[in-house]
């Protein structure tokens, strides 16, 4: 039937973007400020940076995710008639402003790094050029999408590295923060290195491989463990992974799995086992011995149960014979880190008197919260071995040339500085929206996710292992050019009383 596939695709797009495409998905004070700007005729052109202040999990790097979701949301972001009626009921918005919102859409420019880019504190991940009202209203949307997905992608990348880039299964749907949290987490986890997901809807809408076999209830629903294994093997002979810890892993689970699995092998199939509790290190070694003794060295062992990168790293270092990892709670919730520290700050504004864009800067008693002023680009510098050596924040229009030695400065404009001669320089920010319209045609979700995932893997390979350590990682240099340093010092000097 003509149009059926496109109709299904559109329905899937709406499911994924129901909340984020509704312009009420913003903090209320953004709207009160927006009306104030409207009344004061203060809708000048501005530039906002979205950046973050520290790597989560005490880590040495983060992974950017969600910016493709953001592009989708911004191109659909609007107020419906019922949204306008709701705002009218609040009793504080004028009819003229409500009419302005009725026709609202994002008409600015957006620059962002590629999804899957390895990122670091202080550098702009997203740069917004828009009028003040538009830039203000979309703040919550930008931060919500980028912060959460980057948190989960970063967590997953750490787990993936801890497993020595092993087979990672995302099993977090039931522990995620609501339906949208589950969908966003699955998407971000795939970018961060997960090979597949238990989230069936995400599998359909994002093209992510779906995985999973049985739970303890399957085994408990049968009259015996062996009957449960045999029944499953009969139905799914090509995909039998037996959960062996329902009753007793070593006294019954592995023994019954060997019986049912042996019957599968006789028919030309293979099988695997999964453990979801107990001392994983000890049990996997004993299970491996039993499988090998029975003549099934090809049988795989999968584990789950509240796994973290620290636990996985310890198991791998200890030589536990594990072939794949099912990670849920700590992957999709961020575990011990509840949020990504992304912020959205004004970097430049149009000045009526000079009719030019002028730099803006936020001050703070905490130097880490004092922003870098002006419209900025980010460059990644590589050494002669193709390894990333530093990320540099430069004022828009500054050019860095390969093979030239430059002196760079600490973002907090303290005494720290260094020189670097780059063999290759990569600009990280790219223009993705112009006047609210995509510059490159939107890719299919499955294709885009594969590109983002491959980018993450390629990027991580270009960083020294010291930056990727789970514990006590080396701090990667994010520095500023001399021109940006001088501008920042000028701002600070003028404002010190």
Coordinates of C-alpha atoms in Angstrom, one line a residue:
X1 CA 0.0 0.0 0.0
X2 CA 1.6 3.3 -1.1
X3 CA 2.6 5.6 1.8
X4 CA 2.2 2.9 4.5
X5 CA 5.9 2.8 5.3
X6 CA 6.2 6.5 5.5
X7 CA 3.1 6.7 7.7
X8 CA 4.7 4.1 10.1
X9 CA 8.0 6.1 10.1
X10 CA 6.2 9.3 10.9
X11 CA 4.3 7.6 13.8
X12 CA 7.6 6.3 15.1
X13 CA 9.1 9.8 14.9
X14 CA 6.2 11.2 16.8
X15 CA 6.5 8.6 19.6
X16 CA 10.2 9.5 20.0
X17 CA 9.6 13.3 19.9
X18 CA 6.2 13.8 21.6
X19 CA 7.6 15.8 24.5
X20 CA 10.7 17.4 23.0
X21 CA 8.9 18.8 20.0
X22 CA 6.3 20.6 22.2
X23 CA 7.6 24.1 23.0
X24 CA 6.0 23.9 26.4
X25 CA 8.9 21.6 27.2
X26 CA 10.8 24.5 28.7
X27 CA 11.2 26.0 32.2
X28 CA 8.4 28.4 33.0
X29 CA 10.9 31.2 33.7
X30 CA 12.1 31.0 30.2
X31 CA 8.6 32.1 29.1
X32 CA 8.4 34.9 31.7
X33 CA 11.8 36.2 30.6
X34 CA 10.8 35.9 26.9
X35 CA 7.7 38.0 27.5
X36 CA 9.9 40.6 29.2
X37 CA 12.2 40.7 26.2
X38 CA 9.3 41.0 23.9
X39 CA 7.8 43.9 25.9
X40 CA 11.1 45.7 26.1
X41 CA 11.9 45.1 22.4
X42 CA 15.0 43.2 23.4
X43 CA 15.1 40.5 20.8
X44 CA 18.6 41.2 19.5
X45 CA 20.9 38.5 18.0
X46 CA 22.8 36.5 20.6
X47 CA 25.1 33.5 20.8
X48 CA 24.8 30.9 23.5
X49 CA 27.3 28.1 24.3
X50 CA 26.3 24.7 25.8
X51 CA 29.2 23.2 27.6
X52 CA 29.9 21.1 30.7
X53 CA 32.0 21.7 33.8
X54 CA 33.5 18.3 34.8
X55 CA 33.7 14.7 33.5
X56 CA 31.2 12.4 35.3
X57 CA 32.2 9.3 37.3
X58 CA 35.6 10.9 38.1
X59 CA 36.6 9.9 34.6
X60 CA 39.0 11.3 32.1
X61 CA 36.6 11.9 29.2
X62 CA 33.0 12.1 28.2
X63 CA 31.0 11.2 25.0
X64 CA 28.7 13.5 23.2
X65 CA 25.2 12.1 22.5
X66 CA 21.8 13.5 21.8
X67 CA 22.6 16.2 19.3
X68 CA 20.9 14.4 16.5
X69 CA 17.9 14.1 18.7
X70 CA 18.2 17.8 19.4
X71 CA 18.2 18.7 15.7
X72 CA 15.0 16.7 15.2
X73 CA 13.4 18.4 18.1
X74 CA 14.4 22.0 17.1
X75 CA 13.0 21.6 13.6
X76 CA 9.6 20.5 15.1
X77 CA 9.6 22.8 18.2
X78 CA 6.3 24.7 18.3
X79 CA 3.3 25.8 20.3
X80 CA -0.1 24.2 19.5
X81 CA -3.4 26.0 20.0
X82 CA -4.0 24.1 23.2
X83 CA -0.6 25.1 24.5
X84 CA -1.5 28.8 23.9
X85 CA -4.8 28.3 25.7
X86 CA -2.9 26.7 28.6
X87 CA -0.5 29.7 28.9
X88 CA -3.5 32.1 28.6
X89 CA -5.0 30.4 31.7
X90 CA -1.9 31.3 33.7
X91 CA -3.1 34.9 33.7
X92 CA 0.3 36.6 33.2
X93 CA 0.8 36.6 29.5
X94 CA -0.4 39.3 27.1
X95 CA -2.4 38.4 24.0
X96 CA 0.2 40.0 21.8
X97 CA 3.0 37.8 23.2
X98 CA 0.7 34.7 23.0
X99 CA 0.2 35.5 19.3
X100 CA 4.0 35.7 18.9
X101 CA 4.3 32.3 20.5
X102 CA 1.6 30.9 18.2
X103 CA 3.9 31.4 15.2
X104 CA 7.0 30.5 17.1
X105 CA 9.7 28.3 15.5
X106 CA 13.4 28.1 15.8
X107 CA 14.9 30.2 13.0
X108 CA 18.5 30.4 14.2
X109 CA 21.8 28.7 13.3
X110 CA 23.2 25.8 15.3
X111 CA 26.8 24.5 15.4
X112 CA 27.6 21.2 17.1
X113 CA 30.3 18.5 17.3
X114 CA 29.6 15.2 15.6
X115 CA 27.6 12.8 17.8
X116 CA 29.9 10.3 19.4
X117 CA 32.7 12.8 19.7
X118 CA 34.9 12.4 22.8
X119 CA 34.5 15.6 24.7
X120 CA 35.9 17.5 27.7
X121 CA 34.9 20.2 30.2
X122 CA 34.7 23.9 29.1
X123 CA 34.5 23.4 25.4
X124 CA 31.3 24.4 23.5
X125 CA 29.4 21.3 22.4
X126 CA 26.6 23.2 20.9
X127 CA 26.7 26.9 19.8
X128 CA 23.4 28.6 19.2
X129 CA 23.1 31.8 17.0
X130 CA 19.5 33.1 17.3
X131 CA 17.4 36.0 18.5
X132 CA 17.3 36.3 22.3
X133 CA 13.7 35.0 22.7
X134 CA 14.3 31.9 20.6
X135 CA 17.7 31.2 22.3
X136 CA 16.1 31.5 25.7
X137 CA 13.1 29.3 25.1
X138 CA 15.1 26.4 23.8
X139 CA 17.6 26.3 26.7
X140 CA 15.8 23.6 28.6
X141 CA 15.4 21.5 25.5
X142 CA 19.1 21.7 24.7
X143 CA 20.3 20.9 28.2
X144 CA 17.7 18.1 28.8
X145 CA 18.6 16.1 25.6
X146 CA 22.4 16.6 25.6
X147 CA 22.9 16.2 29.3
X148 CA 21.1 12.9 29.7
X149 CA 22.2 11.2 26.6
X150 CA 25.8 12.3 27.0
X151 CA 25.7 10.9 30.6
X152 CA 24.5 7.5 29.5
X153 CA 26.8 7.3 26.5
X154 CA 29.8 8.2 28.7
X155 CA 28.8 5.6 31.3
X156 CA 28.4 2.9 28.6
X157 CA 31.8 3.8 27.0
X158 CA 33.4 3.3 30.4
X159 CA 31.7 -0.1 30.8
X160 CA 32.7 -1.0 27.2
X161 CA 36.3 -0.1 27.8
X162 CA 36.3 -2.0 31.2
X163 CA 35.1 -5.1 29.4
X164 CA 38.1 -4.8 26.9
X165 CA 35.6 -3.8 24.2
X166 CA 33.6 -6.9 24.8
X167 CA 30.0 -7.9 23.9
X168 CA 27.8 -5.5 25.9
X169 CA 24.0 -5.9 26.2
X170 CA 21.9 -3.0 27.6
X171 CA 19.2 -4.5 29.8
X172 CA 18.0 -1.3 31.6
X173 CA 14.4 -0.7 30.4
X174 CA 12.7 -1.6 33.7
X175 CA 15.1 0.5 35.8
X176 CA 15.2 3.6 33.6
X177 CA 13.6 6.9 34.6
X178 CA 10.3 6.5 32.8
X179 CA 9.5 5.6 29.2
X180 CA 11.3 8.5 27.6
X181 CA 14.3 7.9 29.9
X182 CA 14.4 4.3 28.7
X183 CA 14.2 5.2 25.0
X184 CA 16.9 8.0 25.3
X185 CA 19.1 5.7 27.4
X186 CA 19.0 2.9 25.0
X187 CA 19.9 5.2 22.1
X188 CA 22.8 6.7 24.0
X189 CA 24.0 3.3 25.3
X190 CA 24.3 2.1 21.7
X191 CA 26.4 5.1 20.8
X192 CA 28.5 4.4 23.9
X193 CA 29.3 0.8 22.9
X194 CA 26.4 -1.5 23.7
X195 CA 26.0 -4.1 21.1
X196 CA 22.2 -4.5 21.6
X197 CA 19.3 -3.9 23.9
X198 CA 16.4 -5.6 25.5
X199 CA 14.2 -2.6 24.7
X200 CA 12.1 -3.9 21.8
X201 CA 10.5 -0.5 20.9
X202 CA 14.0 1.1 20.7
X203 CA 15.0 -1.8 18.5
X204 CA 12.2 -1.0 16.1
X205 CA 12.5 2.8 16.1
X206 CA 16.3 3.1 16.2
X207 CA 17.4 -0.1 14.4
X208 CA 19.3 -1.3 17.4
X209 CA 19.8 -5.1 17.6
X210 CA 17.4 -6.6 20.2
X211 CA 18.6 -9.3 22.6
X212 CA 17.3 -11.5 25.4
X213 CA 16.1 -15.0 26.1
X214 CA 14.6 -16.0 29.4
X215 CA 14.0 -14.8 33.0
X216 CA 13.7 -16.8 36.2
X217 CA 9.9 -16.9 35.9
X218 CA 10.3 -19.1 32.8
X219 CA 12.1 -21.7 34.8
X220 CA 9.8 -21.4 37.8
X221 CA 6.7 -21.8 35.6
X222 CA 7.8 -25.3 34.6
X223 CA 7.8 -28.5 36.7
X224 CA 11.6 -28.7 36.7
X225 CA 14.6 -26.7 35.6
X226 CA 15.5 -29.3 33.0
X227 CA 12.0 -29.2 31.5
X228 CA 12.2 -25.4 31.3
X229 CA 15.6 -25.6 29.5
X230 CA 14.4 -28.3 27.1
X231 CA 11.2 -26.5 26.3
X232 CA 13.1 -23.3 25.5
X233 CA 15.6 -25.2 23.4
X234 CA 12.8 -26.8 21.4
X235 CA 11.2 -23.5 20.6
X236 CA 14.4 -21.5 20.1
X237 CA 17.2 -24.0 19.1
X238 CA 19.4 -21.3 17.5
X239 CA 19.1 -18.8 20.4
X240 CA 19.3 -20.8 23.6
X241 CA 21.0 -19.2 26.5
X242 CA 20.0 -20.9 29.8
X243 CA 19.7 -19.0 33.0
X244 CA 21.3 -21.3 35.5
X245 CA 21.0 -19.6 38.9
X246 CA 17.3 -19.9 39.6
X247 CA 17.9 -22.7 42.2
X248 CA 21.5 -23.7 42.5
X249 CA 24.1 -22.7 39.9
X250 CA 26.6 -25.5 40.4
X251 CA 24.4 -28.3 41.8
X252 CA 21.6 -28.1 39.3
X253 CA 21.7 -25.2 36.9
X254 CA 24.9 -25.9 35.0
X255 CA 24.2 -29.7 35.1
X256 CA 20.7 -29.3 33.5
X257 CA 22.1 -26.8 31.0
X258 CA 24.7 -29.3 29.9
X259 CA 22.0 -31.9 29.4
X260 CA 19.7 -29.6 27.4
X261 CA 22.6 -28.0 25.6
X262 CA 24.1 -31.4 24.8
X263 CA 20.8 -32.4 23.1
X264 CA 21.0 -29.1 21.0
X265 CA 24.6 -29.8 20.0
X266 CA 23.7 -33.3 18.8
X267 CA 21.2 -31.5 16.5
X268 CA 23.8 -29.2 15.1
X269 CA 23.2 -26.1 17.3
X270 CA 25.1 -24.4 20.1
X271 CA 24.1 -23.0 23.4
X272 CA 25.2 -20.6 26.2
X273 CA 24.5 -20.0 29.9
X274 CA 23.9 -16.9 31.9
X275 CA 24.4 -16.1 35.6
X276 CA 22.5 -13.3 37.3
X277 CA 23.6 -13.7 40.9
X278 CA 26.3 -15.0 43.3
X279 CA 30.0 -14.7 43.2
X280 CA 30.5 -14.1 39.5
X281 CA 34.2 -14.6 39.5
X282 CA 34.1 -18.0 41.3
X283 CA 31.0 -19.2 39.6
X284 CA 32.0 -18.5 36.0
X285 CA 35.3 -20.3 36.6
X286 CA 33.5 -23.4 37.9
X287 CA 30.9 -23.2 35.2
X288 CA 33.6 -23.0 32.5
X289 CA 35.3 -26.1 34.0
X290 CA 32.0 -28.0 33.9
X291 CA 31.3 -26.9 30.3
X292 CA 34.8 -27.8 29.1
X293 CA 34.7 -31.1 31.0
X294 CA 31.5 -32.0 29.3
X295 CA 33.0 -31.3 25.9
X296 CA 31.4 -27.9 25.2
X297 CA 34.3 -25.4 25.0
X298 CA 32.3 -23.4 22.5
X299 CA 29.5 -22.7 24.9
X300 CA 29.5 -19.1 25.9
X301 CA 29.0 -17.6 29.4
X302 CA 27.1 -14.4 29.9
X303 CA 26.7 -12.5 33.2
X304 CA 24.4 -9.8 34.6
X305 CA 23.4 -8.5 38.0
X306 CA 24.1 -4.8 39.0
X307 CA 27.3 -4.7 37.0
X308 CA 29.4 -1.5 36.9
X309 CA 32.6 -0.6 35.1
X310 CA 34.6 -1.2 38.3
X311 CA 33.2 -4.7 38.8
X312 CA 33.7 -5.6 35.2
X313 CA 37.3 -4.2 35.2
X314 CA 38.1 -6.4 38.2
X315 CA 36.6 -9.5 36.7
X316 CA 38.4 -9.0 33.4
X317 CA 41.7 -8.3 35.2
X318 CA 41.2 -11.5 37.2
X319 CA 40.7 -13.6 34.1
X320 CA 37.0 -14.5 34.7
X321 CA 35.9 -16.5 31.6
X322 CA 33.0 -14.3 30.5
X323 CA 32.0 -13.8 26.9
X324 CA 29.3 -11.2 27.2
X325 CA 27.9 -8.7 29.7
X326 CA 24.3 -7.7 30.5
X327 CA 24.3 -4.3 32.1
X328 CA 21.1 -2.5 33.1
X329 CA 20.6 -0.3 36.2
X330 CA 23.9 1.4 36.4
X331 CA 24.2 1.9 32.6
X332 CA 20.8 3.6 32.0
X333 CA 20.5 5.6 35.1
X334 CA 24.1 6.9 35.4
X335 CA 24.6 4.8 38.5
X336 CA 26.5 6.9 41.1
X337 CA 26.4 10.0 38.9
X338 CA 22.8 11.3 38.6
X339 CA 23.4 14.0 36.0
X340 CA 25.7 15.5 33.4
X341 CA 27.0 19.0 34.3
X342 CA 26.0 20.7 31.1
X343 CA 25.2 24.4 31.2
X344 CA 23.9 27.0 28.7
X345 CA 25.5 30.4 28.9
X346 CA 25.4 33.7 26.9
X347 CA 28.7 34.2 25.0
X348 CA 28.0 37.2 22.8
X349 CA 25.2 39.7 22.0
X350 CA 24.4 42.3 19.4
X351 CA 25.2 45.9 20.6
X352 CA 22.9 48.6 19.3
X353 CA 25.5 51.4 19.7
X354 CA 28.3 49.7 17.7
X355 CA 25.9 47.6 15.6
X356 CA 28.3 44.7 16.2
X357 CA 28.3 41.4 18.1
X358 CA 30.2 41.9 21.4
X359 CA 31.5 39.3 23.8
X360 CA 29.6 38.4 27.0
X361 CA 31.1 36.8 30.1
X362 CA 29.6 35.4 33.3
X363 CA 31.7 36.0 36.5
X364 CA 31.8 33.9 39.6
X365 CA 33.7 33.7 42.9
X366 CA 34.4 30.1 41.7
X367 CA 36.9 30.4 38.9
X368 CA 35.5 27.2 37.3
X369 CA 32.2 28.9 36.9
X370 CA 33.6 32.0 35.1
X371 CA 32.8 31.5 31.4
X372 CA 35.0 32.0 28.4
X373 CA 33.7 35.1 26.5
X374 CA 33.0 35.5 22.8
X375 CA 32.1 33.4 19.8
X376 CA 34.4 30.4 20.0
X377 CA 35.5 27.4 17.9
X378 CA 37.1 24.2 19.2
X379 CA 40.1 22.6 17.5
X380 CA 41.6 19.2 18.3
X381 CA 45.3 19.0 17.9
X382 CA 47.0 15.7 17.0
X383 CA 50.7 14.8 17.3
X384 CA 52.9 13.1 14.7
X385 CA 51.6 9.7 15.8
X386 CA 48.0 10.6 15.2
X387 CA 47.1 10.8 18.9
X388 CA 45.0 13.6 20.3
X389 CA 47.2 16.0 22.3
X390 CA 45.0 18.9 23.3
X391 CA 41.7 20.7 22.5
X392 CA 41.9 24.4 21.9
X393 CA 39.2 27.1 22.3
X394 CA 39.8 29.9 19.9
X395 CA 37.9 33.1 19.0
X396 CA 35.8 32.8 15.9
X397 CA 38.0 33.8 12.9
X398 CA 41.3 32.7 14.5
X399 CA 43.2 30.2 12.4
X400 CA 45.6 27.5 13.6
X401 CA 48.0 26.0 11.1
X402 CA 49.5 22.6 11.1
X403 CA 53.2 22.4 11.7
X404 CA 53.3 25.7 13.5
X405 CA 54.2 25.9 17.2
X406 CA 51.7 27.8 19.4
X407 CA 51.5 28.7 23.0
X408 CA 48.2 27.9 24.8
X409 CA 46.9 28.9 28.2
X410 CA 44.8 27.4 30.9
X411 CA 41.1 28.3 30.7
X412 CA 41.2 29.8 34.2
X413 CA 43.9 32.2 33.0
X414 CA 46.3 31.1 35.7
X415 CA 50.0 30.6 35.3
X416 CA 49.7 27.3 33.4
X417 CA 50.6 27.2 29.7
X418 CA 52.3 25.0 27.2
X419 CA 53.4 24.9 23.6
X420 CA 52.3 22.4 20.9
X421 CA 53.1 21.8 17.3
X422 CA 50.2 19.9 15.7
X423 CA 50.7 17.5 12.8
X424 CA 46.9 17.6 12.2
X425 CA 44.2 20.1 13.4
X426 CA 40.6 19.1 13.4
X427 CA 37.8 21.7 13.8
X428 CA 35.1 20.1 16.0
X429 CA 32.2 22.5 15.7
X430 CA 30.2 22.2 12.5
X431 CA 27.2 24.2 11.3
X432 CA 24.2 21.9 11.3
X433 CA 21.2 24.3 11.1
X434 CA 20.9 27.5 9.2
X435 CA 17.9 29.7 9.8
X436 CA 16.3 26.6 11.5
X437 CA 16.8 24.3 8.5
X438 CA 19.1 21.3 8.4
X439 CA 22.0 21.8 6.1
X440 CA 22.4 18.0 5.6
X441 CA 19.5 15.8 4.9
X442 CA 18.4 13.8 7.9
X443 CA 19.6 10.2 7.9
X444 CA 17.6 7.1 8.9
X445 CA 17.9 6.5 12.6
X446 CA 19.6 3.2 12.3
X447 CA 22.2 4.6 9.9
X448 CA 22.8 7.7 12.0
X449 CA 23.3 5.6 15.2
X450 CA 25.8 3.4 13.5
X451 CA 27.8 6.5 12.3
X452 CA 27.7 7.9 15.8
X453 CA 28.8 4.6 17.4
X454 CA 31.6 4.2 14.9
X455 CA 32.7 7.8 15.5
X456 CA 32.9 7.1 19.3
X457 CA 35.0 4.0 18.8
X458 CA 37.3 5.8 16.3
X459 CA 37.7 8.8 18.6
X460 CA 38.5 6.8 21.7
X461 CA 41.3 5.0 19.7
X462 CA 43.0 8.3 19.2
X463 CA 43.4 9.0 22.9
X464 CA 46.2 7.6 25.1
X465 CA 45.2 4.9 27.5
X466 CA 46.0 7.2 30.4
X467 CA 43.0 9.3 29.7
X468 CA 40.7 6.3 29.5
X469 CA 41.7 4.7 32.8
X470 CA 38.7 3.8 35.1
X471 CA 40.6 5.0 38.1
X472 CA 42.7 8.1 38.4
X473 CA 42.8 9.0 34.7
X474 CA 45.2 11.6 33.3
X475 CA 43.7 15.0 32.7
X476 CA 43.5 15.9 29.1
X477 CA 44.5 19.5 28.1
X478 CA 41.7 21.9 27.2
X479 CA 43.3 25.2 26.7
X480 CA 42.7 28.7 25.1
X481 CA 44.5 30.8 22.6
X482 CA 46.4 33.9 23.5
X483 CA 43.7 36.1 22.0
X484 CA 41.0 34.5 24.0
X485 CA 43.1 34.6 27.1
X486 CA 43.7 38.4 26.6
X487 CA 40.0 39.0 26.1
X488 CA 39.1 37.1 29.3
X489 CA 41.8 39.0 31.2
X490 CA 40.4 42.3 29.9
X491 CA 36.9 41.4 31.1
X492 CA 38.2 40.4 34.5
X493 CA 40.3 43.5 34.9
X494 CA 37.4 45.8 34.0
X495 CA 35.1 44.2 36.5
X496 CA 37.5 44.1 39.5
X497 CA 36.6 46.9 41.8

